[in-house]
PDB file of C-alpha atoms in Angstrom:
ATOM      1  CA  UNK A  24     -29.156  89.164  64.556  1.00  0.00           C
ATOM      2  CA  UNK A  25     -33.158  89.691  65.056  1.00  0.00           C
ATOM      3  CA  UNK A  26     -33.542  91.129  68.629  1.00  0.00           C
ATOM      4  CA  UNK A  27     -37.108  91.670  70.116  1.00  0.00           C
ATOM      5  CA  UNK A  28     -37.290  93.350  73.477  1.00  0.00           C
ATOM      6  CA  UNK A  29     -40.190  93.932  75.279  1.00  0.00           C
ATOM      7  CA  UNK A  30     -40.615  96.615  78.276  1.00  0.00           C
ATOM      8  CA  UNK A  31     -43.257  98.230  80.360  1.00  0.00           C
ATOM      9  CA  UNK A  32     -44.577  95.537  82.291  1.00  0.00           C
ATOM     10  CA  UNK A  33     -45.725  95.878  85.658  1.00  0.00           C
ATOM     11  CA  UNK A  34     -48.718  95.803  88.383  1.00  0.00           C
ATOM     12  CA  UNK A  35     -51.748  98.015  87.343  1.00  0.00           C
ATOM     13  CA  UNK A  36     -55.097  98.500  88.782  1.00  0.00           C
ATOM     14  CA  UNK A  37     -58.407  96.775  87.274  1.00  0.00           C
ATOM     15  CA  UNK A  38     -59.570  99.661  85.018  1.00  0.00           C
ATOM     16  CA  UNK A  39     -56.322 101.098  84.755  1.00  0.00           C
ATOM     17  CA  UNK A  40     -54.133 101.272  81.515  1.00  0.00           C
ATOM     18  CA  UNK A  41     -50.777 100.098  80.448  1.00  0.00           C
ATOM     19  CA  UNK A  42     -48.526 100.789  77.286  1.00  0.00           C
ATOM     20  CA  UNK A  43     -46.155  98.044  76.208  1.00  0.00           C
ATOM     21  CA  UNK A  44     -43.252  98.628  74.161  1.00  0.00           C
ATOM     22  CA  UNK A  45     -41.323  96.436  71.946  1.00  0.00           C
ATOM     23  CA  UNK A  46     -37.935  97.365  70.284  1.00  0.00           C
ATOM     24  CA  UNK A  47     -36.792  95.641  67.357  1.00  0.00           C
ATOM     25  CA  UNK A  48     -33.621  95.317  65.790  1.00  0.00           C
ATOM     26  CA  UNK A  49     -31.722  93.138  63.017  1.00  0.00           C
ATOM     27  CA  UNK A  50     -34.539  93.083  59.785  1.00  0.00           C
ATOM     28  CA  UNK A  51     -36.599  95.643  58.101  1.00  0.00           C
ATOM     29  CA  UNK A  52     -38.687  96.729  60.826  1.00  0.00           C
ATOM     30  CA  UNK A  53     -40.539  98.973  58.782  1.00  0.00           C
ATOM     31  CA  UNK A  54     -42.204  95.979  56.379  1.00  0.00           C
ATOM     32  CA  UNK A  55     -42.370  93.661  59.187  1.00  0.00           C
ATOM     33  CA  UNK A  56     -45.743  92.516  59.975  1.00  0.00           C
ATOM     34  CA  UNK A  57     -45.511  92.039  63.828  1.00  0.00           C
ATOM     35  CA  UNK A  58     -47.492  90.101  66.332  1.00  0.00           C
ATOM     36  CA  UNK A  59     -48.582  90.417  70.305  1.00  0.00           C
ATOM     37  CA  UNK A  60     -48.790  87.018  71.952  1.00  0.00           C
ATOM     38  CA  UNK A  61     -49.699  86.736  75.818  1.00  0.00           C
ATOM     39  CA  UNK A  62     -49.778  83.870  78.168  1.00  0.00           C
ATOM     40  CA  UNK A  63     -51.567  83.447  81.298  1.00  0.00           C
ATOM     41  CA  UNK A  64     -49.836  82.178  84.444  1.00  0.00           C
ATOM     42  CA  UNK A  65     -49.731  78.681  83.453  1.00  0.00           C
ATOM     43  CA  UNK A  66     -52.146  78.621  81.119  1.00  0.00           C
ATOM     44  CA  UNK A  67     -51.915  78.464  76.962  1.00  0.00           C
ATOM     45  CA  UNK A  68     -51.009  80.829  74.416  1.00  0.00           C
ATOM     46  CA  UNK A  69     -53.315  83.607  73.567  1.00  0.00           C
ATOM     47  CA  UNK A  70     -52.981  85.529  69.761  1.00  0.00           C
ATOM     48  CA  UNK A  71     -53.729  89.084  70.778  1.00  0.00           C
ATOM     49  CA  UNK A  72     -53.533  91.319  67.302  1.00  0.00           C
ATOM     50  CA  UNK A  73     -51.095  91.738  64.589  1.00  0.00           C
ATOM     51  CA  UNK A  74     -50.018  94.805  62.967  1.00  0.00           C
ATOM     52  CA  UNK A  75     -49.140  94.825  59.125  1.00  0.00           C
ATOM     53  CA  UNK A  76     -45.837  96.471  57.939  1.00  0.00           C
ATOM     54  CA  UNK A  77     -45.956 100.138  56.135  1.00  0.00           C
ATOM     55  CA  UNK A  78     -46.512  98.686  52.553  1.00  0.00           C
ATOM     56  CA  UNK A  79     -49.930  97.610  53.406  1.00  0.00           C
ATOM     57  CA  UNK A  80     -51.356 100.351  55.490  1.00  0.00           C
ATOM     58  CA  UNK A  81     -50.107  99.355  59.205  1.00  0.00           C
ATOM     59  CA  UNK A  82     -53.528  97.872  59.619  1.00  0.00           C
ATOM     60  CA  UNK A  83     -54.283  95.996  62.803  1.00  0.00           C
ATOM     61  CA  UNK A  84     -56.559  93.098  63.622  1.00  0.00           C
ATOM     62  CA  UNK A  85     -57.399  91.979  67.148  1.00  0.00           C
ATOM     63  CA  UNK A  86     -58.006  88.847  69.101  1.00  0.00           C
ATOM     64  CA  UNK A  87     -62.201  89.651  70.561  1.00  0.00           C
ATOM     65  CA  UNK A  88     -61.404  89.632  73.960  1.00  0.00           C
ATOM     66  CA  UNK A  89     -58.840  92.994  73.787  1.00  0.00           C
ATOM     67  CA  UNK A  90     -60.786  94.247  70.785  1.00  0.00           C
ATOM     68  CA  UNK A  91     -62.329  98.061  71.410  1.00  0.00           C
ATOM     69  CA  UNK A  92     -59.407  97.856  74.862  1.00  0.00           C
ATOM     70  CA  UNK A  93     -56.130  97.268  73.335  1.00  0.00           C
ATOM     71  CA  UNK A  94     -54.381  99.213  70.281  1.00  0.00           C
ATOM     72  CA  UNK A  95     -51.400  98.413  68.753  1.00  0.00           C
ATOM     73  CA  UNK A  96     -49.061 100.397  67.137  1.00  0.00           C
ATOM     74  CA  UNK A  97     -45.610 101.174  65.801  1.00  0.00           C
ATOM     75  CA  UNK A  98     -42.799 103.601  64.652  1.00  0.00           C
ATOM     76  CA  UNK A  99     -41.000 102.857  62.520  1.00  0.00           C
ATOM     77  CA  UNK A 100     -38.428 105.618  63.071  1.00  0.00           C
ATOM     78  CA  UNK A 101     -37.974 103.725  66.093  1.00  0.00           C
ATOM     79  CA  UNK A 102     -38.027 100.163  65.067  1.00  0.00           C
ATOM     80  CA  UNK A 103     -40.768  99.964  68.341  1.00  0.00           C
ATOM     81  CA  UNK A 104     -44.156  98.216  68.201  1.00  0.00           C
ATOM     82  CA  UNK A 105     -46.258  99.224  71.184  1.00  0.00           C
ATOM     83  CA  UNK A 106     -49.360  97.883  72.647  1.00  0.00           C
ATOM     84  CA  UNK A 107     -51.774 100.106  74.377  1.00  0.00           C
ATOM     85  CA  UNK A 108     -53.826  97.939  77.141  1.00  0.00           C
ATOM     86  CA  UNK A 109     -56.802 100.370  78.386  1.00  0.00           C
ATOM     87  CA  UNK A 110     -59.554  98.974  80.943  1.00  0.00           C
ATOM     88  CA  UNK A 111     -57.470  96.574  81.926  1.00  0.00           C
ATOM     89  CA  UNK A 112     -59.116  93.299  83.687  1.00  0.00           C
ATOM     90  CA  UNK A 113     -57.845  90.605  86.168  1.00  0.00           C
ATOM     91  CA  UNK A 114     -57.942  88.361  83.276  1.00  0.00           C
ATOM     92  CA  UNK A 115     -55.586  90.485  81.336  1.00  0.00           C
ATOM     93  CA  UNK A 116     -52.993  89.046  83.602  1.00  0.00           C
ATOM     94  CA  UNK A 117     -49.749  87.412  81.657  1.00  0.00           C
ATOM     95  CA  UNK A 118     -47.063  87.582  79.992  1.00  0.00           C
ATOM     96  CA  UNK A 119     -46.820  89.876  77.162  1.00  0.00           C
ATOM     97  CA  UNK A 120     -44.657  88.738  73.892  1.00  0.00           C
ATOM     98  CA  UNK A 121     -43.935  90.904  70.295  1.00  0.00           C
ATOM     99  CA  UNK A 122     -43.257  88.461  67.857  1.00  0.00           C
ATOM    100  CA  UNK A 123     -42.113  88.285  64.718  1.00  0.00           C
ATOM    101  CA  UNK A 124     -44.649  85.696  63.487  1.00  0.00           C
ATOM    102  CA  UNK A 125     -43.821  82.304  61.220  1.00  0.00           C
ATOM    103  CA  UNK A 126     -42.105  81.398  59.193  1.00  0.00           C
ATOM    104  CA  UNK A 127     -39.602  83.910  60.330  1.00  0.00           C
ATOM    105  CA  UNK A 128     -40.344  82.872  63.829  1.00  0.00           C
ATOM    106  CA  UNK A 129     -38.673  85.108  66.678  1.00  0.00           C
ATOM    107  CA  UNK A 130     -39.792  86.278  70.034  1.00  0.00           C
ATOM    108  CA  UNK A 131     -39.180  88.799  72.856  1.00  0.00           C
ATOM    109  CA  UNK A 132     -38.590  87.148  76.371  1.00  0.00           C
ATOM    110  CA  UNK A 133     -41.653  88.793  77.458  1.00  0.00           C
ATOM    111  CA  UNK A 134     -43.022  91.410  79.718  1.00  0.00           C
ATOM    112  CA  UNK A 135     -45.222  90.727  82.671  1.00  0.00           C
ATOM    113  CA  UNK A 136     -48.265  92.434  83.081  1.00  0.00           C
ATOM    114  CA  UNK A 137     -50.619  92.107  86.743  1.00  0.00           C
ATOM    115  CA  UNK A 138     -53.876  93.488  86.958  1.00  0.00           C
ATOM    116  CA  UNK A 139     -54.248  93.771  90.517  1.00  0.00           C
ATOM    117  CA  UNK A 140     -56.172  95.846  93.100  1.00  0.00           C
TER     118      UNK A 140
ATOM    119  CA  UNK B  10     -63.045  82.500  65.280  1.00  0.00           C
ATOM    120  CA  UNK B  11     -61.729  79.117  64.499  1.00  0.00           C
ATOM    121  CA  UNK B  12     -61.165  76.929  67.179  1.00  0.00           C
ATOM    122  CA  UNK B  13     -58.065  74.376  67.853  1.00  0.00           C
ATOM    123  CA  UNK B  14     -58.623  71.542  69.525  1.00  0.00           C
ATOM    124  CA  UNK B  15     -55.134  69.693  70.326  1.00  0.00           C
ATOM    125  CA  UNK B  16     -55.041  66.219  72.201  1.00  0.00           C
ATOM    126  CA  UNK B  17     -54.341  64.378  74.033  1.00  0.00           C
ATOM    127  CA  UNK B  18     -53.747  67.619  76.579  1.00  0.00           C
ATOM    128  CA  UNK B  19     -50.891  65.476  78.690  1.00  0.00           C
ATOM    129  CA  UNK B  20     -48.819  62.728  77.134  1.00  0.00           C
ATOM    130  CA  UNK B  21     -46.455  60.502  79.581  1.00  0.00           C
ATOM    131  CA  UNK B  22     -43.618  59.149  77.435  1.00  0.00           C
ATOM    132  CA  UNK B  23     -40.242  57.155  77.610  1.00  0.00           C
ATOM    133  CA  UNK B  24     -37.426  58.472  76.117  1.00  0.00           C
ATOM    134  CA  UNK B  25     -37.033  56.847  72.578  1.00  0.00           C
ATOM    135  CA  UNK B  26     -40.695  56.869  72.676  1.00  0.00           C
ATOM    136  CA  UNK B  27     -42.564  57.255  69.526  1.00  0.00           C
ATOM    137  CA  UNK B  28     -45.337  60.281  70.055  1.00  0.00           C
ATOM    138  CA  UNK B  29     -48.008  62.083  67.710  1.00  0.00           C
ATOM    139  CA  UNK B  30     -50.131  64.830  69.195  1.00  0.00           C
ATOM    140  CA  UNK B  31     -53.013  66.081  67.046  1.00  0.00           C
ATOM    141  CA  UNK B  32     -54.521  68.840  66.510  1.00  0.00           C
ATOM    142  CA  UNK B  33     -58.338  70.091  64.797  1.00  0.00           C
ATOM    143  CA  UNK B  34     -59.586  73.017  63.594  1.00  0.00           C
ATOM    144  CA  UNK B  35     -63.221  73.859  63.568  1.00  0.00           C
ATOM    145  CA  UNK B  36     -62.833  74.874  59.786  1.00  0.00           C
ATOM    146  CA  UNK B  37     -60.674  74.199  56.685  1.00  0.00           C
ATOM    147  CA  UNK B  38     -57.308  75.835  57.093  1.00  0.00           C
ATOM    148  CA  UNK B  39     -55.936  74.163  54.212  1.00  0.00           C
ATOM    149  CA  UNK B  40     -52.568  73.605  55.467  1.00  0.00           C
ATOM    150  CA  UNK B  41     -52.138  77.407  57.692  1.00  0.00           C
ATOM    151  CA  UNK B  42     -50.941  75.623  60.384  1.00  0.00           C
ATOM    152  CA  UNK B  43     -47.905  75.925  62.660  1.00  0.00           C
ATOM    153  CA  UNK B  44     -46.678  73.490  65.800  1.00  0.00           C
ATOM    154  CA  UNK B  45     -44.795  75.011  68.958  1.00  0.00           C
ATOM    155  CA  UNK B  46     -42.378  73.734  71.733  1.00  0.00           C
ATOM    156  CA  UNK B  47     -42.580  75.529  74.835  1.00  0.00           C
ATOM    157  CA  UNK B  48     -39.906  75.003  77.839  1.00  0.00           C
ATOM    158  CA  UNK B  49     -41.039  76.543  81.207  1.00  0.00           C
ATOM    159  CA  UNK B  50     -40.063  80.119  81.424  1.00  0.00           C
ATOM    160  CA  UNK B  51     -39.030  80.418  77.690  1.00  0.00           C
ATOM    161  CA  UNK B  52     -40.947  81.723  74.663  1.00  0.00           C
ATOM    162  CA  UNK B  53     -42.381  79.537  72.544  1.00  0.00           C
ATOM    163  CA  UNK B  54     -39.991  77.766  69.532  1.00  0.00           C
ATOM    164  CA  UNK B  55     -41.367  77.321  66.222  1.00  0.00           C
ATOM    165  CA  UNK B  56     -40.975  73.691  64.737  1.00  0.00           C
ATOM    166  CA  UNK B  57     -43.017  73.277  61.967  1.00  0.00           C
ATOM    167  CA  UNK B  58     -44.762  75.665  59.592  1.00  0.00           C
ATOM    168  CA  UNK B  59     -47.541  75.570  56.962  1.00  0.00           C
ATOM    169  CA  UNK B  60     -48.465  71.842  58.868  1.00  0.00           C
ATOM    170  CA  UNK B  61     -45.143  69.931  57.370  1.00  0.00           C
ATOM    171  CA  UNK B  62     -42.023  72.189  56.693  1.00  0.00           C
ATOM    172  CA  UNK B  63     -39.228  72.114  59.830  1.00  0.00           C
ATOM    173  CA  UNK B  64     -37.915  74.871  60.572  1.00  0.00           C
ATOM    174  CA  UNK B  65     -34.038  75.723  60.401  1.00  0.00           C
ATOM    175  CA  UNK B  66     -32.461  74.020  62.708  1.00  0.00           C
ATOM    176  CA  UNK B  67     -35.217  71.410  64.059  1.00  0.00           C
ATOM    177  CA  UNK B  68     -34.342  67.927  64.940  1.00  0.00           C
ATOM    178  CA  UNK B  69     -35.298  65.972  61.854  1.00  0.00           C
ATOM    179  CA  UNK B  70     -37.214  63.324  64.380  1.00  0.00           C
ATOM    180  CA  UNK B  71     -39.932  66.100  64.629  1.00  0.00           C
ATOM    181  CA  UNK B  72     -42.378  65.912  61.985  1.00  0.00           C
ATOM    182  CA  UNK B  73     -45.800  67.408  60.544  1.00  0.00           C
ATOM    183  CA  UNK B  74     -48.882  66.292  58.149  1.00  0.00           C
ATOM    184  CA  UNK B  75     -52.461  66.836  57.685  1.00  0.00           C
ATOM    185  CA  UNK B  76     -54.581  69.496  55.455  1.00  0.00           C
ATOM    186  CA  UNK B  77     -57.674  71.085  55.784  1.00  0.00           C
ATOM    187  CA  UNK B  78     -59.019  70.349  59.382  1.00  0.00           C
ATOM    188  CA  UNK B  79     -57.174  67.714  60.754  1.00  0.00           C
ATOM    189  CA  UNK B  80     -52.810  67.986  61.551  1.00  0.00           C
ATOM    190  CA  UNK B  81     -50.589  66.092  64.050  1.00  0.00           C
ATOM    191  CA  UNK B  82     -47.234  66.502  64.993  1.00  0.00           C
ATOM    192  CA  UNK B  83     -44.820  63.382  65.198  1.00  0.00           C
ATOM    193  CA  UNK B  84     -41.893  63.302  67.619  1.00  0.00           C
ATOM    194  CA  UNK B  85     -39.771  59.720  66.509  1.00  0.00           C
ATOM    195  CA  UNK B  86     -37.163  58.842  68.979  1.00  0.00           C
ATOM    196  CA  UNK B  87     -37.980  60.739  71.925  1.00  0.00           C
ATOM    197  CA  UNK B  88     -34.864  62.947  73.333  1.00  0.00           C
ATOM    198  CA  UNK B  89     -34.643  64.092  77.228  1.00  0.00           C
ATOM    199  CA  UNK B  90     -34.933  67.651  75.341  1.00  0.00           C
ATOM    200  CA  UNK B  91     -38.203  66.861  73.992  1.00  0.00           C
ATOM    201  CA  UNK B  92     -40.399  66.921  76.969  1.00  0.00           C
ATOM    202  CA  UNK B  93     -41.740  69.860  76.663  1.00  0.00           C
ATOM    203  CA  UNK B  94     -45.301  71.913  76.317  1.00  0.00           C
ATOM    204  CA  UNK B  95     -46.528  71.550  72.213  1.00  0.00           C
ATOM    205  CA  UNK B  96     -48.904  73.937  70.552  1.00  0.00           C
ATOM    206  CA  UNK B  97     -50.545  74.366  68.037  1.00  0.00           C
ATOM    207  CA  UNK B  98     -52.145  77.740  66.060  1.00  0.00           C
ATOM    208  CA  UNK B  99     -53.762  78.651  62.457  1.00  0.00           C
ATOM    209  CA  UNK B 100     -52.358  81.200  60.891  1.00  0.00           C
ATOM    210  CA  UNK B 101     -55.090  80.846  57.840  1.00  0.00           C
ATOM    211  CA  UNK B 102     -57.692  83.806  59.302  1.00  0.00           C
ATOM    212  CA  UNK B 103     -57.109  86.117  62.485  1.00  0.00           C
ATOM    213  CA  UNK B 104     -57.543  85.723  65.197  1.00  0.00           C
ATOM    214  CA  UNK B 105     -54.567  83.212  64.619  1.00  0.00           C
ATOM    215  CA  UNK B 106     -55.982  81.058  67.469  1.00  0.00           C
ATOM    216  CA  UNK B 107     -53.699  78.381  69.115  1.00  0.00           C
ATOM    217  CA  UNK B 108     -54.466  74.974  70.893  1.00  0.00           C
ATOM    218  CA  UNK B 109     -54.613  75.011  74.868  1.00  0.00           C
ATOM    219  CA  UNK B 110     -51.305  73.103  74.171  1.00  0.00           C
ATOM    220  CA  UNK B 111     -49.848  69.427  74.774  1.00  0.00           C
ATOM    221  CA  UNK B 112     -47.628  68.900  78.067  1.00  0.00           C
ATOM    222  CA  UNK B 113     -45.217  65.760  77.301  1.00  0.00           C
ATOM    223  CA  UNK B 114     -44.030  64.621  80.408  1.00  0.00           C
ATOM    224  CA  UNK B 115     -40.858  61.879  80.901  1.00  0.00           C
ATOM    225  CA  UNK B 116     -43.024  58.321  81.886  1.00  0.00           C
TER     226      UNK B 116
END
C-alpha cells in the first residue's frame, strides 16, 4: 500500500525557514518522480516543484513564486522527499502536500505551515 | 506559465442533476490535462487523467473530453457524494498550474 506522510509543519516567523519532510512507503521510491502541492486557507491548489526520480538526474523544477526560496530534495536511502522553505512570507501560509503525481495519483494528508509574526 | 481558467467558479445543483464544468488553458496542452475532487479537509482525488481516462475506481457518471485548449468535466446523475470542490491542472509543461477550482454546491 502507497503511504505518503508529511511532517514538520508548524508556525514560523516571516523571514524565517522551515524544512518539510515527506516519508514514502509502498513503490519504488527511488524512480518516483514526486510532487509538492500547497493550499491556502480556503483558497485553490498551488503546484509548487517536482523532483524527478534517480534515473533522470533528481532534477527539480519550481512553481515562480518559491523559485530561488524553496528547494526540494530527497533520499532515497530514506524513501523521504523534503522541502526546504527559506524566507518564508505570510503568503506562504497553507497546507503542504507530497504527492505522488497522476496517473498514479496519491497524496499525504498534509502538513500545515503559518508564517506568522 | 500557462494559465487555467475553470468555470463557472460555483455551480448550485440538484441531485440527479446533469453538470459540466470547463476548463481553458492559455496554450495548447494537447490533451495533458487532469480533473480533481476535493472534500473539505481531504486531499485532493484524482478523477480523470490525460482529459478523458477515469481513474480506478471512479464512478463511471464522471466523465472527460476536450484537446488542445479547451476540456470539461461531465458529472451525469448527480450523487449526494458529488458535491464537492473540482479542479483542474496541466500537467503538459511545469509549472503544472491548476484552475482556482469549481465549488458544486446541493441547490
Amino acid at each position: 500500500e502507497v503511504q505518503l506522510v508529511e511532517s514538520g509543519g508548524g508556525l514560523v516567523k516571516p523571514g524565517g525557514s522551515l524544512r518539510l519532510s515527506c516519508a514514502a512507503s509502498g513503490f519504488s521510491f527511488d524512480k518516483a518522480w514526486l510532487t509538492w502541492v500547497r493550499q491556502a486557507p480556503g483558497k485553490g491548489l498551488q503546484w509548487v516543484g517536482r523532483i524527478k526520480g534517480r534515473d533522470e538526474g533528481e532534477t527539480t523544477d519550481y512553481a515562480a513564486p518559491v523559485k530561488g526560496r524553496f528547494t526540494i530534495s530527497r533520499d532515497d536511502s530514506k524513501s523521504t522527499l523534503y522541502l526546504q522553505m527559506t524566507s518564508v512570507t505570510a503568503d506562504d501560509t497553507a497546507i503542504y502536500y507530497c504527492t505522488l503525481p497522476a496517473p498514479a495519483d496519491f497524496w499525504g494528508p498534509g502538513t500545515l505551515v503559518v508564517v506568522s509574526s | 506559465d500557462i494559465e487555467m481558467t475553470q468555470s463557472p467558479s460555483s455551480l448550485s445543483a440538484s441531485v440527479g442533476d446533469k453538470v459540466t464544468i470547463t476548463c481553458r488553458a492559455s496554450q495548447d496542452i494537447t490533451n495533458y490535462l487532469n480533473w480533481y475532487q476535493q472534500k473539505p479537509g481531504k486531499a485532493p482525488k484524482l478523477l480523470i487523467f490525460v482529459a478523458s481516462m477515469l481513474q480506478s475506481g471512479v464512478p463511471s457518471r464522471f466523465s472527460g473530453s476536450g484537446s488542445e485548449t479547451e476540456f470539461s468535466l461531465t458529472i451525469n446523475s448527480l450523487q449526494p457524494d458529488d458535491f464537492a470542490t473540482y479542479f483542474c491542472q496541466q500537467n503538459y509543461d511545469t509549472p503544472y498550474t491548476f484552475g482556482q477550482g469549481t465549488k458544486l454546491e446541493i441547490k
